[in-house]
N, CA and C of each residue as an Amber inpcrd file, in Angstrom:
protein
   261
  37.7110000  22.1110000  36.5330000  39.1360000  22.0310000  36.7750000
  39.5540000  20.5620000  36.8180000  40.2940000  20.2490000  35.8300000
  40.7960000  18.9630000  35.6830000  41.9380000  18.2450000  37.3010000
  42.2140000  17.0970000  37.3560000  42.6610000  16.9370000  38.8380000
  44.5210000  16.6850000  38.1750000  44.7980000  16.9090000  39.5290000
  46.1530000  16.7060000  39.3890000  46.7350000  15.5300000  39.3070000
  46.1100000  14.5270000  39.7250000  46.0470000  13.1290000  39.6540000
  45.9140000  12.7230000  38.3920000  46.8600000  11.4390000  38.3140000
  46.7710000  10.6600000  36.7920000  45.9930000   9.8240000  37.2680000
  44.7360000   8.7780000  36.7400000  44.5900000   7.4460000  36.6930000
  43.9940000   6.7680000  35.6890000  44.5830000   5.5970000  35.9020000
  44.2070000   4.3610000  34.5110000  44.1050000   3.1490000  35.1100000
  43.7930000   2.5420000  34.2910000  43.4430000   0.5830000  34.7540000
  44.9310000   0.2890000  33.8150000  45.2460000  -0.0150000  34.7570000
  46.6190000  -0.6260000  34.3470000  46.5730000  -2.5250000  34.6590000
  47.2890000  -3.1800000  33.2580000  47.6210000  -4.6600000  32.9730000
  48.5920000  -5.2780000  34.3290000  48.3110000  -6.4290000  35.2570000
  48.8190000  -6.3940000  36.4370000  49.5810000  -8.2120000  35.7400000
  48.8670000  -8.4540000  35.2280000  48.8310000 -10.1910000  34.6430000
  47.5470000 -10.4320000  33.3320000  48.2360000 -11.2710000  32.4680000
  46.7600000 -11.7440000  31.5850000  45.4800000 -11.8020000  32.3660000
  44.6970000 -10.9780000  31.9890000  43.3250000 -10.5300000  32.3750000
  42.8880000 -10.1740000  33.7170000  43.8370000  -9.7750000  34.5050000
  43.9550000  -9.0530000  35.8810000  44.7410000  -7.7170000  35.7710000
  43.6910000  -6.8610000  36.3450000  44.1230000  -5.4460000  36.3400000
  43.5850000  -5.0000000  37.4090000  44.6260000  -3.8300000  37.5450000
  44.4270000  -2.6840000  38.8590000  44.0100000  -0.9700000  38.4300000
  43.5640000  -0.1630000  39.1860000  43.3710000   0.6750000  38.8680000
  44.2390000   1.4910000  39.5840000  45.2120000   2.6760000  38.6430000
  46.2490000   2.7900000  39.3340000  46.2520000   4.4050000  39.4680000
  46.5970000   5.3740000  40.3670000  46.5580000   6.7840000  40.7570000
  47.4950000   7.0830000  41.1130000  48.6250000   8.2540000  40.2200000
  49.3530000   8.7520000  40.5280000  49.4550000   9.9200000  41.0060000
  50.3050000  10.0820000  42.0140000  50.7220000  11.4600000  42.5040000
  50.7800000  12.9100000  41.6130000  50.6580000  14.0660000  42.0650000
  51.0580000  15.3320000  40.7160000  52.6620000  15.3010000  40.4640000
  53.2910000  14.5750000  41.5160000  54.9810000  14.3330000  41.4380000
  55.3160000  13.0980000  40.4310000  54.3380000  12.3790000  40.2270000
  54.6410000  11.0670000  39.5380000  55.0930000   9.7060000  39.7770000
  54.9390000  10.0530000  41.2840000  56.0540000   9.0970000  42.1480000
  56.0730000   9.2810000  43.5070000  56.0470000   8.2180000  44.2630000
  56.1890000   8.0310000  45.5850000  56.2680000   6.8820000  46.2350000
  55.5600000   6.7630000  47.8240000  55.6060000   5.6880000  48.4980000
  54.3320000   5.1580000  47.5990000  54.5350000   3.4950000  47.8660000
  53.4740000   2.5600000  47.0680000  52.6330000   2.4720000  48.1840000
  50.9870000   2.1710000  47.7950000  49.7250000   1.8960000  48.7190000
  48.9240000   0.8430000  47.7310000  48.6000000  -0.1040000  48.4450000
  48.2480000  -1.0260000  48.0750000  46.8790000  -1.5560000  48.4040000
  45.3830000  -0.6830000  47.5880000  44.2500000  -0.3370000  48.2540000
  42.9820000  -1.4980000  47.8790000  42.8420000  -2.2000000  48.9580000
  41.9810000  -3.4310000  48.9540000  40.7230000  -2.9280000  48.5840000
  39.6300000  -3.5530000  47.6840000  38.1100000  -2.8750000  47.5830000
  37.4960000  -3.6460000  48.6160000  36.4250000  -3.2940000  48.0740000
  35.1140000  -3.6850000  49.4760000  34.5070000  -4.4820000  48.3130000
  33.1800000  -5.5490000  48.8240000  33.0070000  -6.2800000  47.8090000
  31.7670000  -5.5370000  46.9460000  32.1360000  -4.5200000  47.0490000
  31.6720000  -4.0660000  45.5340000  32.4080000  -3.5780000  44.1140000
  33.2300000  -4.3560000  44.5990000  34.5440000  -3.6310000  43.3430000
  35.0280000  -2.8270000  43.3610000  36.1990000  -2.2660000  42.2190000
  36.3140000  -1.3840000  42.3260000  35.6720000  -0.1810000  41.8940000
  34.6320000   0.1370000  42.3940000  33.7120000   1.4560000  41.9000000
  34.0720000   2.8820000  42.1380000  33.4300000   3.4780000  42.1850000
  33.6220000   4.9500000  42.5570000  34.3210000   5.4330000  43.6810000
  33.6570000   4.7790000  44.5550000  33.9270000   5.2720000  45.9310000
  35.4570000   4.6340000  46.1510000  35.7900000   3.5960000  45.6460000
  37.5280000   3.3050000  46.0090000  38.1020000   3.9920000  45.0640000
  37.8110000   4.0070000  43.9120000  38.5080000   5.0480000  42.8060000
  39.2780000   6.4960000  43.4260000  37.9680000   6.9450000  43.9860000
  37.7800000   8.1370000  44.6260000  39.0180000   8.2410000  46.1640000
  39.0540000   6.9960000  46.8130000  39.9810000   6.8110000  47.8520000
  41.4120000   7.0130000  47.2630000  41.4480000   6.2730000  45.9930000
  42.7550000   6.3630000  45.8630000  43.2070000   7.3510000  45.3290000
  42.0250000   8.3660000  44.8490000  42.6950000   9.1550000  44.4460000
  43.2260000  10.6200000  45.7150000  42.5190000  10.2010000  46.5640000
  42.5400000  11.3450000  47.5570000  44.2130000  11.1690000  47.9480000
  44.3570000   9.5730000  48.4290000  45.9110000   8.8360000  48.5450000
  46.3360000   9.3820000  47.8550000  46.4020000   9.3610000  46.4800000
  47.1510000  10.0210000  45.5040000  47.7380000  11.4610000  45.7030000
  46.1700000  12.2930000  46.1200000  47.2490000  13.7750000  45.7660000
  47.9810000  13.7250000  47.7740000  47.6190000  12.6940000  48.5590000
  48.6780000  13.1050000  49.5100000  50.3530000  12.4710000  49.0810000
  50.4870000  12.3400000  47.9040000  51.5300000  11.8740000  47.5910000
  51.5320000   9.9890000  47.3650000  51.0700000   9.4020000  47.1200000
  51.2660000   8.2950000  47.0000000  50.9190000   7.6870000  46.1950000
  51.5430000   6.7960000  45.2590000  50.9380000   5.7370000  44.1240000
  50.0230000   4.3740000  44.7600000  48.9270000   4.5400000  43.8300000
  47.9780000   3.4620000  44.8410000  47.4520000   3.2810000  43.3570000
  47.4220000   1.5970000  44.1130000  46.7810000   0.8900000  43.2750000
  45.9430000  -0.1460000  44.0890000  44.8540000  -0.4280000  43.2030000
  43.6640000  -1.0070000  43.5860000  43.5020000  -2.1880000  42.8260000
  43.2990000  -3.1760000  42.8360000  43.4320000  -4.6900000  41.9610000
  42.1080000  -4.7560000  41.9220000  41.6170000  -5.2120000  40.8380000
  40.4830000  -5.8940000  40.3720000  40.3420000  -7.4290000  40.9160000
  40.0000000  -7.7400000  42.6720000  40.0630000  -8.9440000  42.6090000
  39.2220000  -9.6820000  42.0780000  37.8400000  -9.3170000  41.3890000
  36.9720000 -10.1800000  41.0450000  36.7310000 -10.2720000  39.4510000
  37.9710000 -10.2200000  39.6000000  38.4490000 -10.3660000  37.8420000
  38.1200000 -11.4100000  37.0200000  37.5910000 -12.5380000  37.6050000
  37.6660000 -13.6550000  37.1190000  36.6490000 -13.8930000  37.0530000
  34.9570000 -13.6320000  37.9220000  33.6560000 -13.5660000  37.8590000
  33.1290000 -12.3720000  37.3800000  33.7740000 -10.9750000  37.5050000
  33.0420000  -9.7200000  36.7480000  34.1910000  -8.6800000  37.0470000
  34.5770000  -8.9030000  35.2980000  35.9170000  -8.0860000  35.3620000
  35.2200000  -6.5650000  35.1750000  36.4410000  -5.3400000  36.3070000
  36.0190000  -4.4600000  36.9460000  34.3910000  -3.9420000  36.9700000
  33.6870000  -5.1230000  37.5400000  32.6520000  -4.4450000  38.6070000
  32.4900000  -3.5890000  39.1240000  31.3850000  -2.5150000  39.1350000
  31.5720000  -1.6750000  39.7730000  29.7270000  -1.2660000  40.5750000
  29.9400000  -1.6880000  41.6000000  28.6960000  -1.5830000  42.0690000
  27.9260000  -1.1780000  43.2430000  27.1310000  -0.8210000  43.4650000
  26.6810000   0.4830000  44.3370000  26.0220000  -0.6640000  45.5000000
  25.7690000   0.2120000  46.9190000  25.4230000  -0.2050000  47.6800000
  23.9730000  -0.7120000  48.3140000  23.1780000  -0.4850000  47.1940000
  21.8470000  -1.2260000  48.1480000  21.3700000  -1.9210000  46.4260000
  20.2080000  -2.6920000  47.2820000  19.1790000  -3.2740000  46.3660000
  20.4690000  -4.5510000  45.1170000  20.0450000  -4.4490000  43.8720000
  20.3520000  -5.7940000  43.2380000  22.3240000  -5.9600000  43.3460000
  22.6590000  -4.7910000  43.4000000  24.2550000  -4.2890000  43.3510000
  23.9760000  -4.7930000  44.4900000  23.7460000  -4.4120000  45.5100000
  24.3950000  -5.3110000  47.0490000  24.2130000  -6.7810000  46.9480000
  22.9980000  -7.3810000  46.2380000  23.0320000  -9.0660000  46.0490000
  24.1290000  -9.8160000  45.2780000  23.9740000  -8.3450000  43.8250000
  25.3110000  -8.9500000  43.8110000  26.6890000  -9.2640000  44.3040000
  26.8950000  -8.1720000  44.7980000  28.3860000  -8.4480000  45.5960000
  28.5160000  -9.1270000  46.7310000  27.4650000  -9.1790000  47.1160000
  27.4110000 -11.0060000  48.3590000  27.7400000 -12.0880000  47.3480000
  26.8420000 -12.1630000  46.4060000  26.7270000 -13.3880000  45.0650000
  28.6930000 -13.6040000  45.1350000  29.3850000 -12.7410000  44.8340000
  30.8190000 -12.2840000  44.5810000  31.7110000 -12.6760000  45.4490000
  31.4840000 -12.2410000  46.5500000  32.0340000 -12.1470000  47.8630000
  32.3520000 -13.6380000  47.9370000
């Protein structure tokens, strides 16, 4: 079963992007969802999308856009060195 939620990596500025989750309404209050320093991976993807079906447009910025554009990296072993490396 496909989700009711839209999402895409949406263009925020030349070579900075967010990953963005819309509501099944298309529209709502804005949320503005900080990652953890592992990027934006799964697990925030996954946050915003939950935000999402309670009604809200959320977007998530790629802050480490500039050292490893959308990173996405898991929590133990070389992925955790990296995202200290990041941090």
């Amino acid at each position: 079963m496909s989700s009711p939620v839209q999402t895409q990596w949406v263009d925020i500025a030349p070579g900075f992007a967010g990953y963005l989750a819309l509501p099944p309404a298309g529209h709502g209050p804005g949320l503005l969802l900080w990652q953890e320093i592992f990027g934006v991976n799964e697990h925030i993807q996954a946050v915003a999308e939950q935000y999402a079906l309670d009604g809200f447009v959320v977007l998530a910025p790629d802050t480490f856009w500039r050292q490893a554009p959308r990173v996405q990296l898991g929590y133990e072993g070389a992925d955790r060195a990296q995202a200290m490396t990041l941090m």
